[in-house]
Coordinates of C-alpha atoms in Angstrom, one line a residue:
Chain Q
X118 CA 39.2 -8.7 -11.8
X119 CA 35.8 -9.2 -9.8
X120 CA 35.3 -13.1 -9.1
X121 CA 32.7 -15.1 -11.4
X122 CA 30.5 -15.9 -8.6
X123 CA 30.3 -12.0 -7.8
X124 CA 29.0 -10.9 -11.2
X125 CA 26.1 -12.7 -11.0
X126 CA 24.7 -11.1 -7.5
X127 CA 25.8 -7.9 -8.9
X128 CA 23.5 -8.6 -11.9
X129 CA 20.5 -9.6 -9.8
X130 CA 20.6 -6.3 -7.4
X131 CA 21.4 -4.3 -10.7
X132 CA 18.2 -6.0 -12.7
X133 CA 16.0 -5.6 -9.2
X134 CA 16.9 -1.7 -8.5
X135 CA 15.9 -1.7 -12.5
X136 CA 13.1 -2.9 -12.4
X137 CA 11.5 -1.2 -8.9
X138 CA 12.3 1.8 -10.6
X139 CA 10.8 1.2 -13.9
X140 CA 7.5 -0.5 -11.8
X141 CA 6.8 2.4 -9.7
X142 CA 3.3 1.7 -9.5
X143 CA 3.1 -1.8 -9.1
X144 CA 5.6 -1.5 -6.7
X145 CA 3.9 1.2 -4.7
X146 CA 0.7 -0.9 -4.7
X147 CA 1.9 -4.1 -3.1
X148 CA 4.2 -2.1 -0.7
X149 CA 1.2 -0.2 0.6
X150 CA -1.0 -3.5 0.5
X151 CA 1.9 -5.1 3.0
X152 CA 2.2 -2.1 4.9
X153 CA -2.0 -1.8 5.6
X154 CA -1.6 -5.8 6.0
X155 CA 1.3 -5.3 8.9
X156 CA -0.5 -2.8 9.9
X157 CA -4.0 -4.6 11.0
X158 CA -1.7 -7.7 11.9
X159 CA 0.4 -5.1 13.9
X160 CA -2.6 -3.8 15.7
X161 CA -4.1 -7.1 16.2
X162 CA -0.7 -8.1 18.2
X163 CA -0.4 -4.9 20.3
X164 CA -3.6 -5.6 21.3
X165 CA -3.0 -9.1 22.0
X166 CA 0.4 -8.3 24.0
X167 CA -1.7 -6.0 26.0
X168 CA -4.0 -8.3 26.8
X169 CA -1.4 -10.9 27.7
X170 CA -0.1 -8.3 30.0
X171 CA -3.2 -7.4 31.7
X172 CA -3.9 -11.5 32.2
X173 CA -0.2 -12.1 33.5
X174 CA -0.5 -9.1 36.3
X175 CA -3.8 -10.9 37.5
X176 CA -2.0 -14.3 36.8
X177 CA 0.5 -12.7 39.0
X178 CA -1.8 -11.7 41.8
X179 CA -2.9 -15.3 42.3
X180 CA -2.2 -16.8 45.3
X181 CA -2.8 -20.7 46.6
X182 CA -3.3 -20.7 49.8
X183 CA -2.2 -23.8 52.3
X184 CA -4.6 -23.0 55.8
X185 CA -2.5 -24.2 58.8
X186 CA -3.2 -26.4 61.9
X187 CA -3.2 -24.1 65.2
X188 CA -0.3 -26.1 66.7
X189 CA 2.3 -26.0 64.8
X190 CA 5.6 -25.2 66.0
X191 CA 8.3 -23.0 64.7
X192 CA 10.5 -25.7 63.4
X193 CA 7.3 -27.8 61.8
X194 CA 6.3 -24.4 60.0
X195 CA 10.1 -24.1 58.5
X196 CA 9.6 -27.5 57.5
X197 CA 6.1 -27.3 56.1
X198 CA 7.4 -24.5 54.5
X199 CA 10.8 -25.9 52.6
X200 CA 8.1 -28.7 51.6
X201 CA 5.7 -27.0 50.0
X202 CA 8.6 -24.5 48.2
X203 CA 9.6 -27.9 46.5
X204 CA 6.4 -28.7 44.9
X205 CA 6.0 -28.7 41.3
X206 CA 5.0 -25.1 40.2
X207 CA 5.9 -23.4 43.0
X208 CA 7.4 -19.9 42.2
X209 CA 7.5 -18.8 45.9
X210 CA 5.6 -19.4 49.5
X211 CA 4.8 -16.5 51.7
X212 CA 3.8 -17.0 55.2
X213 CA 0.6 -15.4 56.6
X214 CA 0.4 -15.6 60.2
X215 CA -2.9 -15.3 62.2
X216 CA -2.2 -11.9 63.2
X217 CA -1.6 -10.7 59.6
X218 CA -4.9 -12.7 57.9
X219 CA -6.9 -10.7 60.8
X220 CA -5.5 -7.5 59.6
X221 CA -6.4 -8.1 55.9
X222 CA -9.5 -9.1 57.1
X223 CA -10.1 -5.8 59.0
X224 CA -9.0 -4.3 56.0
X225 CA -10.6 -5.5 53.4
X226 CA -14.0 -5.2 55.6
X227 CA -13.9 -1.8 57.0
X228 CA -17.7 -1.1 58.3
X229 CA -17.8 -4.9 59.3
X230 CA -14.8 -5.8 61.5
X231 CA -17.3 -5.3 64.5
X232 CA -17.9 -8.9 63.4
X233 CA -14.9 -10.5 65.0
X234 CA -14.9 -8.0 68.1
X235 CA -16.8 -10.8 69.9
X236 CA -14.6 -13.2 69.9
X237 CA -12.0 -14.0 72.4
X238 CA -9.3 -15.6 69.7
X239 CA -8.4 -15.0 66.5
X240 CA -10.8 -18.0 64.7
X241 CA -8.3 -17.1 61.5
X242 CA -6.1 -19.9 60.6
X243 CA -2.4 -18.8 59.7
X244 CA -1.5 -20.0 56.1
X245 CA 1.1 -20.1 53.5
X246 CA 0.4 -18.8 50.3
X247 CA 2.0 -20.1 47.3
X248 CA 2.6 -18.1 44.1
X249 CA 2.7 -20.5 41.1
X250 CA 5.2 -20.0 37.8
X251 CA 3.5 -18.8 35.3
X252 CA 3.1 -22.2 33.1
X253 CA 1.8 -23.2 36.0
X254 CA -1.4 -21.0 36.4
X255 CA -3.5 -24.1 35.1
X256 CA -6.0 -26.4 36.4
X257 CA -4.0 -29.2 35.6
X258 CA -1.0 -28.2 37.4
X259 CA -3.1 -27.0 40.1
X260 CA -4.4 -30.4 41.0
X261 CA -1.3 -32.1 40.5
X262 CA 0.2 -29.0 43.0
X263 CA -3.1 -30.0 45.1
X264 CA -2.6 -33.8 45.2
X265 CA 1.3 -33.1 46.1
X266 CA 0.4 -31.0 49.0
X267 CA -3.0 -31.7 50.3
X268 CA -1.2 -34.6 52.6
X269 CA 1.6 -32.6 54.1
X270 CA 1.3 -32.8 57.9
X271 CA 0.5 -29.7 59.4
X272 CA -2.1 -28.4 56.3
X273 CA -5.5 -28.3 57.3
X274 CA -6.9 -27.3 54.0
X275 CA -5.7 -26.4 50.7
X276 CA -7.9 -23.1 48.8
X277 CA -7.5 -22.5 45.4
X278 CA -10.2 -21.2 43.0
X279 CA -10.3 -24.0 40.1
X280 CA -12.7 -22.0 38.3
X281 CA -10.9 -18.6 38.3
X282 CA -7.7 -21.0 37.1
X283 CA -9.8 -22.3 34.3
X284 CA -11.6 -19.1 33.3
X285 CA -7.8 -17.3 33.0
X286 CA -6.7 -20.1 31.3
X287 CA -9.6 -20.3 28.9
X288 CA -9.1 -16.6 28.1
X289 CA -5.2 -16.3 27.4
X290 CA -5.8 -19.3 24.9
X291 CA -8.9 -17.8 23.0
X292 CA -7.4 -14.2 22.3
X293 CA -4.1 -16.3 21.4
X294 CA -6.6 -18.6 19.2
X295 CA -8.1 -15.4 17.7
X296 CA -5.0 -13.4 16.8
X297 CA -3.6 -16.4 15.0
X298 CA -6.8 -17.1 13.1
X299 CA -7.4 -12.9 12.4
X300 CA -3.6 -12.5 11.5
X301 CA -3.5 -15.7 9.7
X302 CA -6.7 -14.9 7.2
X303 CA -4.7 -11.0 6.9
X304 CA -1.9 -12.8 6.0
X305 CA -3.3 -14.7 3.3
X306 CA -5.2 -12.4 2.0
X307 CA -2.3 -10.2 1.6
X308 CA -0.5 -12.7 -0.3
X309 CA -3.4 -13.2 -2.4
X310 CA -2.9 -9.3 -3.5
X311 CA 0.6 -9.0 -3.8
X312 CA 0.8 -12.5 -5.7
X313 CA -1.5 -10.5 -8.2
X314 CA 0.1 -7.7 -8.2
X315 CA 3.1 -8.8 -8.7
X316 CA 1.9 -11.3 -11.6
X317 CA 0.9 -8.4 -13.0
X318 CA 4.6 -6.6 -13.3
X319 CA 5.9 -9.8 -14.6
X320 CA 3.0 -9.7 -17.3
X321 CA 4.1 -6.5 -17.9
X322 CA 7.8 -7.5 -18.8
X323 CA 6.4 -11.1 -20.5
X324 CA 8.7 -10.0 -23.0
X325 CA 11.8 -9.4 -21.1
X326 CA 11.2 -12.9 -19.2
X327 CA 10.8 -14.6 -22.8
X328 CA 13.8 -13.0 -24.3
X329 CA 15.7 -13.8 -21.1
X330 CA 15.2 -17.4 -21.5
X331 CA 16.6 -17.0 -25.3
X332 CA 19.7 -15.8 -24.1
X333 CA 20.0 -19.1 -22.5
X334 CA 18.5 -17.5 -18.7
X335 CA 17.7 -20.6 -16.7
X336 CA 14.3 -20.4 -14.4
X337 CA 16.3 -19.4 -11.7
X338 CA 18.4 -16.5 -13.2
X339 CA 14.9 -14.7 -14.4
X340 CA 13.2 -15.4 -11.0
X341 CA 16.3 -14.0 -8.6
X342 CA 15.6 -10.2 -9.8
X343 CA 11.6 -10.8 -8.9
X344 CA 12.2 -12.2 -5.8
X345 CA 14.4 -9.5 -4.8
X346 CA 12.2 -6.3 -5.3
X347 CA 9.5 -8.5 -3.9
X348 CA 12.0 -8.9 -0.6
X349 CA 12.7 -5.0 -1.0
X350 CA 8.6 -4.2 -1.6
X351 CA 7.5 -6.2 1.6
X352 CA 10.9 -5.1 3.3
X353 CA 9.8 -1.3 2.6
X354 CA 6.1 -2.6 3.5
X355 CA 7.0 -3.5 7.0
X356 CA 9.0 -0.1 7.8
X357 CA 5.9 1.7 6.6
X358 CA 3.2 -0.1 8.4
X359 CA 5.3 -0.3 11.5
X360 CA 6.0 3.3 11.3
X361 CA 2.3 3.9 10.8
X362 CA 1.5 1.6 13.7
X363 CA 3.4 3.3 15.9
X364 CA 2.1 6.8 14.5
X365 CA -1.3 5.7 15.5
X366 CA -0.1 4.0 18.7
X367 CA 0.8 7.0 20.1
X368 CA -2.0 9.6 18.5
X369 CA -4.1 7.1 19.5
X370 CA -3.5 6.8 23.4
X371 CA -3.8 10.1 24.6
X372 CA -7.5 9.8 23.3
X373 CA -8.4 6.9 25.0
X374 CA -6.6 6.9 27.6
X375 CA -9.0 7.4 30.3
X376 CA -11.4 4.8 28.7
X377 CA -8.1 2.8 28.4
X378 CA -7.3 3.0 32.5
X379 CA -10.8 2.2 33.4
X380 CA -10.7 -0.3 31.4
X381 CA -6.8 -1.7 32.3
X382 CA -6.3 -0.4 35.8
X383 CA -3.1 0.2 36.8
X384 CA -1.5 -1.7 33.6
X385 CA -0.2 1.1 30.9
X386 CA -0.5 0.1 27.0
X387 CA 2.6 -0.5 25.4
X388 CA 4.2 -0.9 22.2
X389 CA 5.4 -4.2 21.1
X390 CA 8.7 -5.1 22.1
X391 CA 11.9 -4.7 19.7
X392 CA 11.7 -8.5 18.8
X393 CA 7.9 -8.1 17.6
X394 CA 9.1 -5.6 15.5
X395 CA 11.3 -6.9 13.8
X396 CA 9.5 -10.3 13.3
X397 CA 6.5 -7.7 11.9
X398 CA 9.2 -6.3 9.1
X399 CA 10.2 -9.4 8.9
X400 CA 6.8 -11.0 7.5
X401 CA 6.7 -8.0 5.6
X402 CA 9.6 -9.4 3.5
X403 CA 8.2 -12.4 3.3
X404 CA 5.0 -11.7 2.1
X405 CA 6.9 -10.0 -0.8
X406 CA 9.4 -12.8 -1.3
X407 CA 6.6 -15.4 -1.3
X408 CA 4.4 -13.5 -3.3
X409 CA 7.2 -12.9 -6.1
X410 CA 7.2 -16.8 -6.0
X411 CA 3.8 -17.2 -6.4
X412 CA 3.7 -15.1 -9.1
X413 CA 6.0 -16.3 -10.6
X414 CA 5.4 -19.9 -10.3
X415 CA 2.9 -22.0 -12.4
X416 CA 5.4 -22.2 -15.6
X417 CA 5.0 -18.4 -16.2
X418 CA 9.2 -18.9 -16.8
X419 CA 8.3 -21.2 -19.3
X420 CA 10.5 -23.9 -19.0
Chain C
X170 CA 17.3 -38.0 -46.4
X171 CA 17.1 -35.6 -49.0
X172 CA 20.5 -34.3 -50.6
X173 CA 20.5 -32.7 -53.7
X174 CA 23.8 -32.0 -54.8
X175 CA 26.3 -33.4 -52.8
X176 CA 26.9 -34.3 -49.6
X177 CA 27.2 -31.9 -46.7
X178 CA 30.9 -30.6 -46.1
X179 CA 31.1 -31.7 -42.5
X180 CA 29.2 -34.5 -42.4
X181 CA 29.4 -37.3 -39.3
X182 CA 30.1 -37.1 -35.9
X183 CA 32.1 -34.4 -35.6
X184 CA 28.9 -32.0 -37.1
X185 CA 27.6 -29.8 -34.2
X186 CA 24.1 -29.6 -35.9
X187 CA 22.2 -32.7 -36.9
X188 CA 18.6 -33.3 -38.3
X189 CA 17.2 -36.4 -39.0
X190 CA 13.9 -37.1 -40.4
X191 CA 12.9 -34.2 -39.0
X192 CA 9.4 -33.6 -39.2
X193 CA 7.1 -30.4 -37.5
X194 CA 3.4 -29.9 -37.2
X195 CA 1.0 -27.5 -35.5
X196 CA -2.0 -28.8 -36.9
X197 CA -3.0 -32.2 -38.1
X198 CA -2.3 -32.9 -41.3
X199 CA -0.2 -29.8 -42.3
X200 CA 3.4 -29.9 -42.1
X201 CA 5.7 -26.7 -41.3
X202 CA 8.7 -28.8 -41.6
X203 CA 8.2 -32.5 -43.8
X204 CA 11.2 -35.0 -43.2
X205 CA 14.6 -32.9 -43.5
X206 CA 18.0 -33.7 -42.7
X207 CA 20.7 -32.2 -42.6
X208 CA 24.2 -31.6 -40.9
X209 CA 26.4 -28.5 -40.0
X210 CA 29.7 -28.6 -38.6
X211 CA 32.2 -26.8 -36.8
X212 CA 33.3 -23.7 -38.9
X213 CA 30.3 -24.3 -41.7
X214 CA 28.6 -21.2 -43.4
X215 CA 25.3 -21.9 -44.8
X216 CA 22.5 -20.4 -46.1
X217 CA 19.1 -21.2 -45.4
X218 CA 17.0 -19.5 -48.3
X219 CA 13.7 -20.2 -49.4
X220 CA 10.1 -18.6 -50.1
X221 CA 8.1 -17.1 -46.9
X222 CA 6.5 -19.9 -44.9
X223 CA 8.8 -22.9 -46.2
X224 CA 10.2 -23.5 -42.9
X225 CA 13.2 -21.6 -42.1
X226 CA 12.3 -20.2 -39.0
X227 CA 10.4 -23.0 -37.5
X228 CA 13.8 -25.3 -38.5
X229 CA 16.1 -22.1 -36.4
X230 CA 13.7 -22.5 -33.6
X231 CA 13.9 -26.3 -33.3
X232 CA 17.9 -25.7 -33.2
X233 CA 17.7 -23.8 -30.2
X234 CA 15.0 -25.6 -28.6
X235 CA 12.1 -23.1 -29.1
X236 CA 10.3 -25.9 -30.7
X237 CA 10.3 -29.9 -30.0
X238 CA 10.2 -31.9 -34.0
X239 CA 6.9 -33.8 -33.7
X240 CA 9.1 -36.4 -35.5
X241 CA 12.8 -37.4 -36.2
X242 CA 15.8 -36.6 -33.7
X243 CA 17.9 -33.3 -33.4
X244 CA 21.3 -33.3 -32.4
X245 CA 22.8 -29.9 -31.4
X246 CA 26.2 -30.0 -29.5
X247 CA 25.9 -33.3 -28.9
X248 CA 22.3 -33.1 -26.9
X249 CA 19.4 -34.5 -28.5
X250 CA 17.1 -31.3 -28.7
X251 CA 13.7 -34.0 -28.9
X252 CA 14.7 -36.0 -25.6
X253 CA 16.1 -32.4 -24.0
X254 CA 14.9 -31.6 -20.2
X255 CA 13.5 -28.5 -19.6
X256 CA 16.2 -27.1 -16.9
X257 CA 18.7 -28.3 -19.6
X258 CA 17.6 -25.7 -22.5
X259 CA 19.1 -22.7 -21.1
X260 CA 22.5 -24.7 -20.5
X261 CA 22.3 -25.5 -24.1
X262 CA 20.9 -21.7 -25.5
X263 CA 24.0 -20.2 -24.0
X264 CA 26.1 -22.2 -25.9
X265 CA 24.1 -20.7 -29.6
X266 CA 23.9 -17.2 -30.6
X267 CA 20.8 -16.2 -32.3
X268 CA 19.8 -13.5 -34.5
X269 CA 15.8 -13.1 -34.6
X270 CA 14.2 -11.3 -37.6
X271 CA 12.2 -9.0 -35.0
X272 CA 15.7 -8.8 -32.8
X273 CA 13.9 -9.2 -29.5
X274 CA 15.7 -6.3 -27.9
X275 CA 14.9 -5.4 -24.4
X276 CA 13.8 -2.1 -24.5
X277 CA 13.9 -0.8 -20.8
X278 CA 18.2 -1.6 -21.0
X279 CA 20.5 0.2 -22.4
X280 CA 22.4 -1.1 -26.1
X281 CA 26.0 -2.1 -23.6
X282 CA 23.1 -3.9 -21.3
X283 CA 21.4 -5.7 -24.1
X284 CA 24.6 -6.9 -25.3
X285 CA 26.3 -8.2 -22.1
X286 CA 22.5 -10.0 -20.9
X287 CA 24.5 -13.3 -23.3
X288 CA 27.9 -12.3 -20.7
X289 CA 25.5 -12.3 -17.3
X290 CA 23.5 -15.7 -18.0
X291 CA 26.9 -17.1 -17.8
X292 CA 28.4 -14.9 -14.9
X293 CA 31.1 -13.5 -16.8
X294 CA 33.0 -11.2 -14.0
X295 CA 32.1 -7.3 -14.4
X296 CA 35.5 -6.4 -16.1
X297 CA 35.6 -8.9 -18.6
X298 CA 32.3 -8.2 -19.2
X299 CA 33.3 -4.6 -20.0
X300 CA 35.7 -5.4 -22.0
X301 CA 34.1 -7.7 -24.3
X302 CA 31.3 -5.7 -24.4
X303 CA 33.0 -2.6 -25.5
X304 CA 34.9 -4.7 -28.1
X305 CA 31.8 -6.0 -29.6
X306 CA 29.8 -2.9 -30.0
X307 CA 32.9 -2.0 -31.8
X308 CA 33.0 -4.0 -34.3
X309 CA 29.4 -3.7 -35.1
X310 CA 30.1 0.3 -34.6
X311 CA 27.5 0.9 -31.7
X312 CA 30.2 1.8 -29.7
X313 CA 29.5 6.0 -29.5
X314 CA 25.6 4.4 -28.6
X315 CA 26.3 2.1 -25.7
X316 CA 24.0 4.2 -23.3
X317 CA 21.4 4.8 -25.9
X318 CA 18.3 2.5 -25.3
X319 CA 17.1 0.6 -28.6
X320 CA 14.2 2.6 -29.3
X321 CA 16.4 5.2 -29.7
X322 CA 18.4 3.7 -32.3
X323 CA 17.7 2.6 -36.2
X324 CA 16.4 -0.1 -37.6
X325 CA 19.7 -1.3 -38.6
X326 CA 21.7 -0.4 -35.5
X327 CA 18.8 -2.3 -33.5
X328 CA 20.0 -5.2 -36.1
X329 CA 23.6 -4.3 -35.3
X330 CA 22.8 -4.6 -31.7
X331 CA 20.9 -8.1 -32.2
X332 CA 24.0 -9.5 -34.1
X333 CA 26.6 -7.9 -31.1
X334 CA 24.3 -9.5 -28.7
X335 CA 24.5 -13.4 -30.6
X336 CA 28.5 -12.8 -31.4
X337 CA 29.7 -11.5 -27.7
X338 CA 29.4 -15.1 -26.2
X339 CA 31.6 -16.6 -28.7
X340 CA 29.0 -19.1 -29.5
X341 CA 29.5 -22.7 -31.2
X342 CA 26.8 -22.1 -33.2
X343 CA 25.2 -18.7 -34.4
X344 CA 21.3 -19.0 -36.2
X345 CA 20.6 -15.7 -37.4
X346 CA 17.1 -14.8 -39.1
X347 CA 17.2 -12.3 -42.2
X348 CA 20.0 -10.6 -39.8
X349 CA 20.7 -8.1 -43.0
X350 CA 17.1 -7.4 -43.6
X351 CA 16.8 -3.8 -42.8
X352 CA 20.8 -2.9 -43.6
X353 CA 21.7 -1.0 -46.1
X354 CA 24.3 -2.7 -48.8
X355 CA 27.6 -1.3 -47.4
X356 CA 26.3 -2.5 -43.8
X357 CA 24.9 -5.8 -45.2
X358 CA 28.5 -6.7 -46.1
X359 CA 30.2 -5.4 -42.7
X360 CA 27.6 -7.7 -40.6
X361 CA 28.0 -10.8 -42.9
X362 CA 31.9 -10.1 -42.5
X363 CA 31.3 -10.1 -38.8
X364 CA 29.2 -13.4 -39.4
X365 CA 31.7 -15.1 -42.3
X366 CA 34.9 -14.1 -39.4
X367 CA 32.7 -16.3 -36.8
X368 CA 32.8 -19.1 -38.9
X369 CA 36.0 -18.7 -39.8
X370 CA 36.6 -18.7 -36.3
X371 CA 35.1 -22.4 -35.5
X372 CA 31.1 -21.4 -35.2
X373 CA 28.7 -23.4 -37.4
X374 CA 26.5 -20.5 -39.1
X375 CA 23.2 -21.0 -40.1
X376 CA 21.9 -17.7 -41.7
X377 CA 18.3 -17.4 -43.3
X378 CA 17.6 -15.2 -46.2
X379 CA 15.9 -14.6 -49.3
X380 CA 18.6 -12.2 -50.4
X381 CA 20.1 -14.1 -53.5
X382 CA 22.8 -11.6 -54.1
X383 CA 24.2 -12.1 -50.6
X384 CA 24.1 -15.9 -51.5
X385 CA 25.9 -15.3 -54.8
X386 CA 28.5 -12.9 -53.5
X387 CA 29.7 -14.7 -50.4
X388 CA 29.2 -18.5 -52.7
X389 CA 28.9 -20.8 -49.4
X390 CA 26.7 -24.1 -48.9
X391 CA 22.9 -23.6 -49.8
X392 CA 20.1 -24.9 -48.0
X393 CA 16.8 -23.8 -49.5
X394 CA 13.3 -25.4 -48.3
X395 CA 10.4 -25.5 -50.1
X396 CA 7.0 -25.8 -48.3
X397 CA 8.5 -27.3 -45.4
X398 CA 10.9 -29.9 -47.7
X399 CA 14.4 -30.3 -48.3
X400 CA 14.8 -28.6 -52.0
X401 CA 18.0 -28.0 -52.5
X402 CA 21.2 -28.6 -50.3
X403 CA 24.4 -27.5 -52.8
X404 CA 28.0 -27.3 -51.2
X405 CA 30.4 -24.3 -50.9
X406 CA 31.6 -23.1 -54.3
X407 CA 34.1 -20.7 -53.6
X408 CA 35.8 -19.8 -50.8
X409 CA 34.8 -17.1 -48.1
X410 CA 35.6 -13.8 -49.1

């Protein structure tokens, strides 16, 4: 014999499978309304994650650079050096000599290296260059990093560009602001809908929920069922507009794609990660689950 | 308190139904029920008879706590129905079976689902529920028409299936509204066998009807209300059939 705290889940999945299949349409409308939901919100964070992305490569390619005194000797450099690796923020430290910074010089001017060929020595200071952790790449840790290393003996000058710090800064935090607001106002309209909706299905069986609670259901007995196909809807909702996200993902690319590299570099769009994905199906649910509670909250159980 | 005849049969504390002074109005200065009190106890059959609008239904409803007495105090199972909290109704409705005139029926579940919805509010496990079930529809003969739904069915088998779904429980106390209404007189008899074999069994049956020959045949306790008053209360004059 089944246990007596079995029956009742039994009861609940057997009354929610009931009653998605007697709601069809109901039911089809607030799974499509999660799934075009999931599917903006979805967009809105691939684009987002992209953007992250492209910010952390040129995040990545930012270098502080530490310009050295001429006479340094080996052993003060491999000091300098352990030093500056032990400041705050500091990911790694990469030594350019003088011979190397004329090189990229040369390189980077090609057409105008005739410049130097006057000069006896290399005027080019040797330098270290520092590449900070990513939570560092801010203006405040910068100037901490700056005040912790400006004084080390053996550092003529300390480059960093403040403003290019700020400006990527500024610009990780706005689209992050924006995606939150955007996804937050799709969110809430979405529940908005599928509360609606699903008030309606449960105005729709008004009379099931009223003889329900003259068999003696409690509040929570008749909500269980509702909750449940509004877990399975917004479930269902987040496999379809995931599904369709990734449809469009990859129509999509191949049309923009060379708009998309001019625009991106060398950085390739790519879906969101496994984790995203599941956190998008995940809201999906609980858009439904929420919304069944909204719909059915406000004393529509009586009680 | 109004008691014309004699005094109820199971009067005191023991009674599982208690009304006193109890008053009911929807609009100021009508009354659907006016001062009535009265007492049912464990095992009592009674009739509640009377014209249409004198109160019967309004009295059922308060029992179960459908409706709150704008005055006096009702005692049901030992909970006062006025002073009840909300989350505590369904506690109490699982407890009494109840018969509506317009059966209340879900319609989207099949007769075996309507009748075990009084087995699931109180998580009776899956084969028991069966089982009782099965035995139920039995009795009232619905058995060959468990996977029917109740538009499918008659007016009296949809009455069978109201009385199956009020009995399976095993409740303390059964209210049923005109349950012979649309029966025909060899049914009628079957059903208030069903009904007279609950009391018999310990329930305290209320059962509303204008149907005098029923009240004469069966000769149990009379309550009869006259525009929402206490008319007539007379006691058991002959055993149960």
């Amino acid at each position: 014999m089944s246990p007596r705290w079995l029956s009742r889940p039994r009861y609940f999945l057997r009354t929610a499978w009931s009653g998605l299949r007697e709601s069809p349409v109901t039911g089809g409308i607030s799974v499509v309304t999660i799934a075009l939901c999931l599917l903006l919100v979805g967009s809105f964070a691939l684009l987002v994650a992209n953007m992250e992305r492209i910010l952390d490569r040129f995040g990545e390619e930012f270098r502080v650079s530490a310009y050295l005194e001429d006479n340094l000797t080996d052993a003060d450099l491999a000091r300098l050096r352990e030093r500056v690796a032990a400041a705050p923020g500091v990911e790694r430290v990469d030594l350019v000599t003088k011979e190397a910074a004329l090189e990229r010089f040369r390189a980077s001017h090609i057409g105008r290296a005739a410049l130097l060929d006057g000069m006896e020595d290399n005027p080019l200071p040797a330098s270290l260059e520092l590449v900070l952790a990513p939570e560092h790449r801010n203006a405040d840790a910068l100037e901490r990093l700056a005040e912790a290393v400006d004084g080390f003996p053996g550092i003529a000058e300390f480059g960093y560009g403040a403003d290019w710090v700020s400006g990527y800064h500024g610009a990780v935090a706005l689209v992050r602001g924006v995606a939150m607001a955007i996804g937050a106002v799709l969110v809430l309209a979405t529940l908005l809908i599928v509360t609606n909706t699903i008030r309606l299905a449960v105005y729709a069986r008004r009379d099931e929920v009223s003889i329900l609670r003259l068999v003696g259901g409690s509040r929570t007995f008749i909500a269980i069922p509702y909750l449940l196909e509004g877990a399975a809807q917004g479930l269902v909702g987040g496999l379809v507009g995931l599904a369709l996200l990734f449809a469009l993902f990859h129509l999509a690319l191949p049309v923009f794609a060379g708009s998309l590299e001019l625009l991106l570099g060398y950085v390739s769009p790519s879906f969101l990660e496994p984790r995203a994905c599941a956190g998008l199906v995940a809201v999906g649910a609980g858009l439904g689950v929420l919304g069944s509670a909204a719909a059915l909250g406000q004393g529509r159980l009586g009680e | 308190m109004k008691h014309l005849g004699v005094e109820p049969a199971h009067a005191g504390a023991g009674a599982l139904v208690r009304l006193f002074h109890v008053s009911k109005s929807y609009l100021a200065g009508t009354w659907a029920l006016r001062d009535v009190s009265l007492e049912l106890g464990k095992g009592e059959f009674v009739f509640l008879t009377g014209p249409s609008g004198a109160g019967k239904t309004t009295l059922m409803r308060m029992i179960f706590a459908d409706e709150q007495p704008s005055e006096g105090q009702i005692i049901v199972l030992g909970r006062n129905v006025s002073r009840l909290s909300p989350s505590a109704v369904p506690a109490l409705r699982r407890r009494i079976g109840v018969v509506f005139q317009d059966f209340k029926l879900l319609s989207r579940r099949t007769v075996e689902e309507n009748v075990g919805l009084a087995l699931d509010v109180v998580g009776t496990p899956a084969r028991e529920r069966r089982a009782r079930v099965f035995a139920m529809l039995k009795r009232v003969g619905l058995q060959h028409r468990r996977y029917h739904h109740p538009l499918s069915l008659s007016g009296g088998e949809q009455q069978r299936l109201a009385i199956a779904r009020a009995l399976v429980n095993d409740p303390e106390v059964l209210l049923a509204d005109e349950p012979t209404g649309n029966l025909d007189p060899d049914l009628t008899l079957e059903i208030m066998d069903l009904i007279a074999d609950a009391a018999a069994r310990g329930t305290a049956v209320f059962v509303a009807t204008h149907d005098h020959g029923l009240i004469e045949r069966y000769g149990r306790r009379v309550v009869r209300l006259e525009g929402g008053e206490l008319a007539e209360d007379t006691p058991i004059r002959r055993p149960l059939l």
